[in-house]
Every structure is written in C-alpha cells, then in structure tokens.
Short mmCIF file of C-alpha atoms in Angstrom, two decimals:
data_model
loop_
_atom_site.label_atom_id
_atom_site.label_comp_id
_atom_site.label_asym_id
_atom_site.label_seq_id
_atom_site.Cartn_x
_atom_site.Cartn_y
_atom_site.Cartn_z
CA MET H 8 -16.89 16.59 104.93
CA LYS H 9 -13.21 17.18 105.57
CA HIS H 10 -13.06 19.11 102.29
CA LEU H 11 -15.98 21.31 103.41
CA THR H 12 -14.29 21.94 106.74
CA ASN H 13 -11.13 23.09 104.97
CA ILE H 14 -13.15 25.42 102.75
CA LEU H 15 -14.91 26.96 105.75
CA ALA H 16 -11.60 27.40 107.59
CA ALA H 17 -10.03 29.09 104.57
CA ALA H 18 -13.05 31.37 104.24
CA ALA H 19 -12.84 32.32 107.91
CA ILE H 20 -9.17 33.21 107.52
CA ALA H 21 -9.93 35.27 104.42
CA MET H 22 -12.68 37.16 106.24
CA THR H 23 -10.36 37.84 109.18
CA VAL H 24 -7.72 39.28 106.89
CA SER H 25 -10.17 41.41 104.93
CA LEU H 26 -12.07 42.88 107.92
CA PRO H 27 -10.78 46.36 108.87
CA ALA H 28 -9.05 46.65 112.25
CA HIS H 29 -10.80 48.57 115.01
CA ALA H 30 -10.35 52.26 114.32
CA GLU H 31 -7.62 53.87 116.41
CA THR H 32 -8.04 57.39 117.80
CA THR H 33 -4.84 59.41 118.04
CA LEU H 34 -4.66 62.22 120.59
CA THR H 35 -2.01 64.92 120.44
CA VAL H 36 -1.04 66.04 123.93
CA HIS H 37 0.95 69.13 124.90
CA TYR H 38 2.54 69.72 128.31
CA PRO H 39 5.01 72.18 129.89
CA MET H 40 8.25 71.78 131.86
CA PRO H 41 9.67 68.50 130.54
CA GLY H 42 12.31 68.55 133.27
CA PHE H 43 9.50 67.90 135.74
CA PHE H 44 7.01 66.00 133.61
CA LYS H 45 8.60 64.04 130.75
CA ASP H 46 9.15 60.81 132.66
CA VAL H 47 5.77 61.20 134.36
CA MET H 48 3.96 61.72 131.06
CA ASP H 49 5.74 58.80 129.43
CA THR H 50 4.78 56.49 132.29
CA ILE H 51 1.14 57.59 132.43
CA SER H 52 0.64 57.46 128.65
CA LYS H 53 2.22 54.00 128.39
CA LYS H 54 -0.08 52.60 131.07
CA PHE H 55 -3.10 54.33 129.54
CA MET H 56 -2.43 52.91 126.07
CA GLU H 57 -2.02 49.42 127.55
CA GLU H 58 -5.49 49.72 129.05
CA ASN H 59 -6.95 51.52 126.02
CA PRO H 60 -5.36 49.95 122.93
CA ASP H 61 -7.75 51.80 120.62
CA ILE H 62 -6.35 55.20 121.71
CA LYS H 63 -2.85 56.35 120.82
CA ILE H 64 -1.15 59.20 122.68
CA GLN H 65 1.39 61.30 120.81
CA PHE H 66 3.12 64.26 122.42
CA ALA H 67 3.66 67.66 120.87
CA ASN H 68 6.94 69.38 121.66
CA PRO H 69 6.73 70.40 125.33
CA SER H 70 7.08 74.03 126.42
CA ALA H 71 9.85 75.04 128.81
CA THR H 72 7.55 76.94 131.19
CA TYR H 73 3.87 77.50 131.94
CA GLU H 74 4.16 80.98 130.43
CA GLU H 75 5.58 79.69 127.15
CA GLY H 76 2.96 76.94 127.16
CA ILE H 77 -0.02 79.27 127.40
CA GLN H 78 1.39 81.59 124.76
CA LEU H 79 1.84 78.63 122.40
CA ILE H 80 -1.75 77.49 122.90
CA MET H 81 -3.09 81.00 122.35
CA ARG H 82 -1.14 81.23 119.07
CA GLN H 83 -2.37 77.83 117.92
CA ALA H 84 -6.02 78.45 118.84
CA GLY H 85 -8.31 77.61 115.96
CA THR H 86 -5.53 76.14 113.80
CA ALA H 87 -4.74 72.56 112.83
CA GLU H 88 -1.68 72.73 115.10
CA MET H 89 -3.75 73.08 118.28
CA PRO H 90 -3.39 69.89 120.36
CA ASP H 91 -6.30 67.77 121.52
CA LEU H 92 -5.28 68.14 125.17
CA THR H 93 -2.92 70.46 126.99
CA PHE H 94 -1.71 70.91 130.55
CA ILE H 95 -2.08 74.56 131.58
CA GLY H 96 -0.84 76.39 134.66
CA LEU H 97 -3.73 76.85 137.09
CA ASN H 98 -3.33 80.64 136.92
CA ARG H 99 -3.77 80.64 133.14
CA LEU H 100 -6.99 78.65 132.91
CA ARG H 101 -8.88 81.91 132.89
CA MET H 102 -7.09 83.05 129.73
CA VAL H 103 -8.18 80.04 127.69
CA GLN H 104 -11.67 80.15 129.15
CA GLU H 105 -12.10 83.79 128.12
CA ARG H 106 -11.20 82.69 124.58
CA ASP H 107 -13.74 79.84 124.86
CA LEU H 108 -11.10 77.24 124.00
CA PRO H 109 -11.63 74.49 126.61
CA VAL H 110 -14.32 71.85 126.26
CA ASP H 111 -16.81 72.15 129.13
CA LEU H 112 -16.31 69.02 131.22
CA ALA H 113 -19.62 69.32 133.09
CA PRO H 114 -21.53 66.95 130.72
CA PHE H 115 -18.75 64.35 131.00
CA ILE H 116 -18.77 64.62 134.80
CA ALA H 117 -22.56 64.37 134.91
CA LYS H 118 -22.47 61.22 132.79
CA GLU H 119 -19.68 59.79 134.96
CA GLY H 120 -21.81 60.09 138.09
CA ASP H 121 -20.12 60.32 141.48
CA MET H 122 -16.63 61.70 140.79
CA GLY H 123 -15.83 61.24 144.46
CA LYS H 124 -15.54 57.50 143.88
CA LEU H 125 -12.62 58.28 141.55
CA GLY H 126 -10.99 60.52 144.16
CA PHE H 127 -12.19 63.85 142.76
CA SER H 128 -13.71 65.79 145.66
CA ASP H 129 -15.59 69.04 145.09
CA ASN H 130 -12.58 71.02 146.36
CA ILE H 131 -10.28 69.26 143.90
CA LEU H 132 -12.69 69.88 141.04
CA LYS H 133 -12.88 73.58 141.95
CA LEU H 134 -9.13 74.00 141.38
CA ALA H 135 -9.78 73.79 137.64
CA GLN H 136 -13.01 75.78 137.50
CA VAL H 137 -13.37 79.30 136.10
CA LYS H 138 -16.50 81.15 137.17
CA GLY H 139 -18.24 77.86 137.85
CA LYS H 140 -17.30 76.22 134.55
CA GLN H 141 -15.24 73.02 134.72
CA VAL H 142 -12.50 73.83 132.21
CA GLY H 143 -10.14 71.04 133.25
CA LEU H 144 -9.07 68.57 135.93
CA ALA H 145 -6.25 69.43 138.32
CA PHE H 146 -3.31 67.23 137.38
CA ALA H 147 -0.35 68.36 139.47
CA THR H 148 -0.73 70.63 142.48
CA SER H 149 2.01 72.13 144.59
CA ASN H 150 2.87 74.65 147.25
CA PRO H 151 6.15 76.40 148.07
CA ILE H 152 8.40 74.78 150.66
CA MET H 153 11.78 75.29 152.31
CA TYR H 154 14.70 73.10 151.21
CA TYR H 155 17.83 73.28 153.34
CA ASN H 156 21.34 71.95 153.56
CA ALA H 157 21.51 70.43 157.05
CA ASP H 158 25.32 70.30 156.91
CA LEU H 159 25.59 74.06 156.33
CA VAL H 160 22.93 74.78 158.95
CA LYS H 161 24.90 72.76 161.49
CA ALA H 162 28.20 74.40 160.49
CA ALA H 163 26.59 77.82 161.01
CA GLY H 164 25.53 76.90 164.55
CA GLY H 165 21.91 76.04 163.76
CA ASN H 166 19.98 72.92 164.65
CA PRO H 167 18.99 71.05 161.45
CA ASP H 168 16.36 69.13 163.41
CA VAL H 169 14.59 72.40 164.24
CA PRO H 170 14.30 74.43 161.01
CA PRO H 171 13.44 78.15 161.15
CA LYS H 172 9.72 78.83 161.50
CA THR H 173 9.62 82.60 160.89
CA TRP H 174 11.16 84.86 158.28
CA ASP H 175 13.21 86.56 160.99
CA GLU H 176 14.71 83.18 161.88
CA VAL H 177 15.31 82.36 158.19
CA ILE H 178 17.11 85.63 157.54
CA ALA H 179 19.22 85.35 160.70
CA LEU H 180 20.25 81.78 159.82
CA GLY H 181 20.94 82.78 156.20
CA ALA H 182 23.32 85.48 157.42
CA LYS H 183 25.21 82.95 159.57
CA ILE H 184 25.49 80.53 156.67
CA LYS H 185 26.80 83.23 154.33
CA ALA H 186 29.36 84.16 156.99
CA LEU H 187 30.89 80.70 156.57
CA GLY H 188 32.57 82.07 153.46
CA ASN H 189 34.16 79.91 150.75
CA GLY H 190 31.58 81.07 148.20
CA VAL H 191 28.62 79.88 150.26
CA GLU H 192 25.38 81.88 150.01
CA GLY H 193 22.67 82.01 152.66
CA ILE H 194 19.38 81.95 150.72
CA ASP H 195 17.97 81.28 147.27
CA PHE H 196 14.37 82.45 146.82
CA ARG H 197 12.91 81.56 143.41
CA TRP H 198 11.32 84.91 142.55
CA GLN H 199 12.07 84.73 138.82
CA GLY H 200 9.82 83.61 135.99
CA ASP H 201 6.33 84.23 137.33
CA ASP H 202 4.41 85.76 140.23
CA TRP H 203 3.99 82.52 142.18
CA MET H 204 6.67 82.98 144.82
CA PHE H 205 5.69 86.63 145.21
CA SER H 206 2.21 85.25 145.90
CA ALA H 207 3.74 83.04 148.60
CA LEU H 208 4.92 86.16 150.44
CA LEU H 209 1.83 88.25 149.65
CA PHE H 210 -0.73 85.56 150.52
CA GLY H 211 1.44 84.57 153.47
CA ALA H 212 0.95 88.10 154.78
CA GLY H 213 -2.82 87.82 154.32
CA GLY H 214 -2.88 89.93 151.15
CA GLN H 215 -4.44 89.52 147.72
CA MET H 216 -3.58 90.53 144.18
CA LEU H 217 -6.62 92.60 143.14
CA GLY H 218 -9.66 94.07 144.83
CA ALA H 219 -13.01 92.29 144.82
CA ASP H 220 -14.09 94.11 141.65
CA GLU H 221 -10.83 93.11 139.93
CA LYS H 222 -10.40 96.68 138.74
CA SER H 223 -8.12 97.89 141.53
CA VAL H 224 -4.68 96.66 142.54
CA ALA H 225 -4.61 95.27 146.09
CA PHE H 226 -1.06 93.95 146.27
CA ALA H 227 0.35 97.45 146.81
CA GLY H 228 -1.21 97.64 150.29
CA PRO H 229 0.39 96.93 153.69
CA GLU H 230 0.55 93.17 153.07
CA GLY H 231 2.32 93.65 149.75
CA LEU H 232 4.79 96.04 151.33
CA LYS H 233 5.61 93.46 154.01
CA ALA H 234 6.12 90.90 151.24
CA VAL H 235 8.64 92.95 149.25
CA GLU H 236 10.35 94.20 152.39
CA THR H 237 10.91 90.56 153.35
CA LEU H 238 12.52 89.93 149.96
CA ASP H 239 14.67 93.03 150.42
CA ARG H 240 15.79 91.80 153.84
CA MET H 241 16.77 88.45 152.33
CA VAL H 242 19.13 90.36 150.02
CA LYS H 243 20.54 92.83 152.55
CA GLN H 244 20.71 90.60 155.61
CA GLY H 245 20.14 86.98 154.66
CA GLY H 246 22.67 86.33 151.91
CA LEU H 247 20.37 86.21 148.86
CA PRO H 248 22.47 86.96 145.74
CA VAL H 249 21.31 87.94 142.25
CA PHE H 250 20.70 84.48 140.86
CA THR H 251 18.93 83.31 137.75
CA ALA H 252 16.50 80.50 138.58
CA GLN H 253 18.84 77.92 137.05
CA ALA H 254 21.97 79.32 138.70
CA GLY H 255 20.27 79.33 142.10
CA GLU H 256 19.24 75.71 141.74
CA GLN H 257 22.66 74.61 140.58
CA ALA H 258 24.35 76.41 143.47
CA PHE H 259 22.03 74.68 145.94
CA PHE H 260 22.64 71.29 144.30
CA ALA H 261 26.38 71.89 144.63
CA GLY H 262 26.13 72.59 148.35
CA LYS H 263 26.82 76.31 148.01
CA VAL H 264 23.45 77.60 149.31
CA GLY H 265 22.06 76.97 152.77
CA ILE H 266 18.30 77.53 152.32
CA GLU H 267 16.23 77.42 149.16
CA PHE H 268 12.57 78.32 148.62
CA LYS H 269 10.73 76.92 145.62
CA THR H 270 7.93 74.57 144.62
CA THR H 271 7.54 71.16 146.20
CA GLY H 272 7.13 70.00 142.61
CA ALA H 273 10.92 70.21 142.21
CA LEU H 274 11.58 67.80 145.08
CA ARG H 275 12.28 64.62 143.13
CA ASN H 276 14.66 66.44 140.80
CA THR H 277 16.36 68.08 143.79
CA ILE H 278 16.83 64.73 145.56
CA LYS H 279 18.35 63.29 142.39
CA SER H 280 20.61 66.31 141.77
CA VAL H 281 21.87 66.57 145.36
CA GLY H 282 22.56 62.86 145.64
CA ASP H 283 24.86 62.22 148.60
CA LYS H 284 26.65 65.57 148.44
CA PHE H 285 24.96 66.75 151.65
CA ASP H 286 22.12 66.03 154.06
CA LEU H 287 19.02 67.42 152.32
CA ARG H 288 16.01 68.36 154.45
CA THR H 289 12.65 70.04 153.79
CA ALA H 290 10.27 72.07 155.96
CA GLN H 291 7.24 74.33 155.76
CA ILE H 292 7.73 77.82 154.35
CA PRO H 293 7.12 80.56 156.95
CA LEU H 294 4.06 82.80 156.77
CA ILE H 295 4.46 86.52 157.40
CA ASP H 296 1.09 86.38 159.17
CA PRO H 297 0.73 82.95 160.81
CA VAL H 298 -2.99 83.53 161.45
CA LYS H 299 -4.26 85.00 158.18
CA GLY H 300 -1.52 83.71 155.90
CA LYS H 301 -2.19 81.35 153.00
CA LEU H 302 -0.12 79.78 150.22
CA PRO H 303 -0.70 79.74 146.46
CA THR H 304 -1.58 76.46 144.78
CA GLY H 305 0.84 75.90 141.95
CA GLY H 306 0.66 73.29 139.26
CA ASN H 307 -1.50 72.63 136.26
CA ALA H 308 -4.70 71.11 134.96
CA VAL H 309 -5.40 68.90 131.97
CA VAL H 310 -7.66 70.71 129.51
CA ILE H 311 -9.47 69.22 126.51
CA LEU H 312 -9.31 71.32 123.34
CA ALA H 313 -10.45 68.75 120.74
CA ARG H 314 -13.44 69.80 118.66
CA ASN H 315 -14.22 66.37 117.22
CA ALA H 316 -16.82 64.47 119.29
CA GLU H 317 -15.02 61.12 118.99
CA LYS H 318 -11.74 62.68 120.07
CA GLN H 319 -13.46 64.41 122.96
CA GLN H 320 -14.65 61.06 124.31
CA ALA H 321 -11.14 59.62 124.03
CA ALA H 322 -9.64 62.78 125.53
CA TRP H 323 -11.98 62.52 128.53
CA LYS H 324 -10.78 58.97 129.15
CA PHE H 325 -7.17 60.17 129.13
CA ALA H 326 -7.88 63.27 131.23
CA LYS H 327 -9.59 61.38 134.06
CA PHE H 328 -6.90 58.67 133.92
CA ALA H 329 -4.01 61.17 134.07
CA ALA H 330 -5.63 63.19 136.87
CA GLY H 331 -7.00 60.11 138.60
CA PRO H 332 -5.50 57.89 141.29
CA TYR H 333 -3.01 56.13 139.01
CA GLY H 334 -1.78 59.41 137.54
CA ALA H 335 -1.40 60.94 141.00
CA SER H 336 0.52 57.87 142.17
CA VAL H 337 3.02 58.59 139.37
CA VAL H 338 3.12 62.40 139.69
CA VAL H 339 3.77 62.61 143.46
CA PRO H 340 6.81 60.32 143.76
CA GLY H 341 8.02 61.31 140.30
CA THR H 342 8.07 65.04 141.05
CA GLY H 343 7.20 66.08 144.60
CA TYR H 344 3.80 67.61 143.85
CA VAL H 345 1.13 67.04 146.47
CA PRO H 346 -1.66 64.59 145.59
CA ASN H 347 -4.57 66.13 143.70
CA ASN H 348 -6.62 62.97 144.10
CA GLU H 349 -8.00 61.88 147.46
CA LEU H 350 -8.24 58.21 146.54
CA ALA H 351 -4.55 58.19 145.63
CA ALA H 352 -3.60 59.96 148.86
CA LYS H 353 -5.47 57.57 151.14
CA SER H 354 -5.31 54.17 149.46
CA PRO H 355 -2.37 51.81 150.20
CA ASP H 356 -2.71 50.73 146.57
CA TYR H 357 -1.38 54.14 145.55
CA LEU H 358 0.22 56.59 148.03
CA GLY H 359 -1.11 55.39 151.39
CA ASN H 360 2.34 54.29 152.62
CA PHE H 361 4.46 56.60 150.49
CA TYR H 362 4.78 59.46 152.97
CA LYS H 363 5.81 57.17 155.82
CA GLU H 364 8.67 55.91 153.69
CA ASN H 365 9.63 59.29 152.15
CA PRO H 366 9.72 62.00 154.86
CA LEU H 367 11.11 64.69 152.55
CA PHE H 368 7.71 64.78 150.84
CA VAL H 369 5.78 65.51 154.04
CA ALA H 370 6.43 69.29 154.08
CA GLY H 371 4.25 69.94 151.03
CA LEU H 372 1.55 67.57 152.21
CA SER H 373 1.42 69.23 155.64
CA GLN H 374 0.66 72.62 154.07
CA MET H 375 -2.35 71.56 152.01
CA ASP H 376 -4.78 73.20 154.45
CA ARG H 377 -3.13 76.57 153.70
CA MET H 378 -3.50 76.32 149.94
CA VAL H 379 -5.63 78.81 147.98
CA PRO H 380 -5.92 79.17 144.18
CA TRP H 381 -3.03 80.67 142.23
CA TYR H 382 -4.53 84.00 141.24
CA ALA H 383 -5.58 84.34 137.60
CA PHE H 384 -5.56 87.92 136.35
CA PRO H 385 -8.51 88.95 134.16
CA GLY H 386 -8.18 89.90 130.51
CA THR H 387 -5.67 89.01 127.83
CA ASN H 388 -2.64 90.66 129.45
CA GLY H 389 -2.03 88.04 132.13
CA VAL H 390 1.48 87.24 130.93
CA LYS H 391 2.38 90.95 130.72
CA VAL H 392 1.04 91.49 134.24
CA THR H 393 3.30 88.73 135.51
CA GLN H 394 6.27 90.20 133.66
CA ALA H 395 5.64 93.61 135.23
CA ILE H 396 5.66 92.11 138.72
CA VAL H 397 8.77 90.02 138.10
CA GLU H 398 10.71 92.92 136.57
CA ASN H 399 10.03 95.05 139.63
CA LEU H 400 11.02 92.22 141.98
CA SER H 401 14.27 92.12 140.01
CA ARG H 402 14.87 95.77 140.83
CA ILE H 403 14.60 94.93 144.53
CA VAL H 404 16.95 91.96 144.33
CA GLU H 405 19.44 93.97 142.29
CA GLN H 406 19.05 96.85 144.78
CA GLN H 407 18.05 99.26 142.01
CA ALA H 408 14.86 100.38 143.81
CA THR H 409 13.46 100.44 147.31
CA PRO H 410 10.73 97.91 148.10
CA LYS H 411 8.12 100.68 148.31
CA GLN H 412 9.17 102.24 145.00
CA ALA H 413 9.26 98.91 143.16
CA LEU H 414 5.87 97.91 144.58
CA GLU H 415 4.25 101.20 143.58
CA ASP H 416 5.73 100.98 140.08
CA ALA H 417 4.51 97.39 139.70
CA ALA H 418 1.02 98.41 140.83
CA SER H 419 0.93 101.29 138.36
CA GLU H 420 2.02 99.07 135.47
CA VAL H 421 -0.43 96.31 136.36
CA LYS H 422 -3.32 98.76 136.68
CA GLY H 423 -2.66 99.89 133.12
CA LEU H 424 -2.82 96.30 131.89
CA LEU H 425 -6.15 95.38 133.48
CA PRO H 426 -9.35 95.33 131.38
CA ARG H 427 -10.96 98.77 131.28
CA SER H 428 -14.58 97.66 131.07
#
C-alpha cells in the first residue's frame, strides 16, 4: 500500500511538472510625459499585476509631450509597433477616432453594468467620448491654476493670504514683483507647446475655438482679442519675459518668478522642486469674464488599440483599473491632477481626507465646476492648427506683432487647415 502511495505521489508530481502554466497575456502600454507619469504608471502597473498575475504590463518608450505621443500613434497605426493601450491627450481623441483606431468601449461598459458603482459618472465618461462613442476612459484630468511665491508677494507689498482674483490684480502685482530687481520676474504664463493655456484665457473670456459648424474660426472674435490682449499686458506691464516652458519652470523653482500659471498636474513636481526655498502657495486662475468664463479640461484618457479579442479583455481590465478609484488615488497625490473618479474623490479609503491634509491641491479641485472639454479640432491637421496658434502667441510675447495682428494671422492660418468638406 505504501508502495502504491509513493507511485501515486510521484505521478502527481510528474503531472504537475508537465502541465502547461496558465497562459500569460502581455500588454504593451504607451504613455506621454514621463516627468509627470512614470512613477504613477509604475505604481499602478505593479499593483495591477499583483491582482492580475496572468496579465503582464510592459511599457513602450514614453513620449515627451501629448503632441509627440499622438504623432507616434498615428505613425504606428496598423503596424506591429502599435501598442495595445495608449494614453492620449483629451484634445487628440478625435484624431484617433477619425482614423477608427480606438476600440469602442460601449460593449465593455454595457457588460460591466452600473459604471457609477466604480466611480465613473456620466459626466466623467463623457470626457473621453467623441460624437457619442466611448473611445477611452479619462485617466488624468486637470485645469490651469495660479502658483505663487508668497515670499516675493510679501516683499512686493502684497498679501500672500489674499491672492489676486482678477487679471488686473495679477498684472499689477507682477509689476511690483519685477520691480524688486535682482533678476526677479513678475509672471510666467505657460503659453508654449500647445493651445491649452490660450484656451484658459479664451474660454475664461466666454469664447470658443470654432463656430458651431466647425467651419469658421471663432477665436478671432472679441473674446479672443481680450485673451491675447491680456497676454500682451502680462509682457508689457506684468513682468512676463520670453521664457521657454522649461526655463520658466526652472526660474520659478529657483525663486526668481513671483506668479506662475500652468496645469495643476504639475503640482507634485513643483512642490518637490521648490522644496523649502520659499513659501509656495496656489490659487484659482482668474477668469476674464467671471460670469461666462470657463476653463479647459486638460489631461488624458486611456485608449485601447489592441485588435486581438483576448488582449482587448485584458486591456479593459487594465483600463478600468488605471482610471478607477485606485488609479485616481495614485494620480492625484502623485501629480496634482484633479480626481477623474467620484468614488476616489469621496471615499476615505482613497482621497476622502487627502485635501484636508494637502491644501495646495485644493485650488484645482475648487475649479472643477468651471471645467469644459479641451477643444479637439476636426480633421487630420490638429497638430498643425495648434502650432499655428502657438507660433502667433510667440509673436505677441516676443513683441513682434500686435495682439490683433497675431490673432488675425492665427485665424487665417487655422482656417486654411480646417477640413474643406
């Protein structure tokens, strides 16, 4: 009997060794802006793989910006190099949708049932919809805020406990800060790279990018003129120099700029870079029109590109995990983005107590009711449209053109880049 037992035990061991292991699905994931997202992605993927040992996440080389990211995906479309998932700027979802690249998430959502239980409200889902199609899930959402050096504000005669609430007050305070001398600048406004911060001024004035038919340029109207005139005043009166985006950030980190305007998504990095060099504060960004004004929603959405059905199922698991309450609880404190998941925002298990303990993060959260979608231009020339706007903003900052002239030139260039049909 003992001999038989030994034989059966040996046979069981042999069968265990010979049986194939459970098949592992490997997902290739691409994302932009590693300075913001590398640590966040590493943390989320590690936790996901612990909970889903049959799915492996491997990252493609990240892109430096949203613009470079979308151009990479468009080049890789239909090739073996195209990743299974990517994180795309909210204003570029339309470009991939018009190429029919994203997997429609509607069937996955329908099978899931009530997405609200996972913290995905209808409004949150709409952030990653294009013409009613669910092309992704909003992963990181942001709005533009004011960062300021309370030490410089105080030295210039301002009250750091009462930050400026209008652009007139901002420009006046910027001038006083610049007057301190010693290489100190008044304002850094992150106009470079894309049209997002221009949108903050334009939408803040109650304006819009294109007309309702999307065939006419609307940003060249009175609201757009107020927007570029405000930028011009920052240069002429408020102490805004000709900075690159990186130079402006570094100058602020070093305590050489009084007021900086950029995404709340840069908050964690700003806190880390400033350290104890000065008293860092944050506040809401002013609106040119406090009644009609809105703010653009920055950030990105996770989009599934995989064509294989098995990979699509695995990719859906990762997408809803990354954009879900756990992912949001990593993204918000790890970056400064506002929560894109209601369960994460409300539950003490995630972010419920975070804002009480981290007041610098409140500015972005307090502006969520002002947020509207980051405008997505129609057609395949979206990146060129953005470049045309940025290049003409540069002419204003460099004082090579009047605000009116630069705005009219930008409108003319953009009109020529819009779809003709």
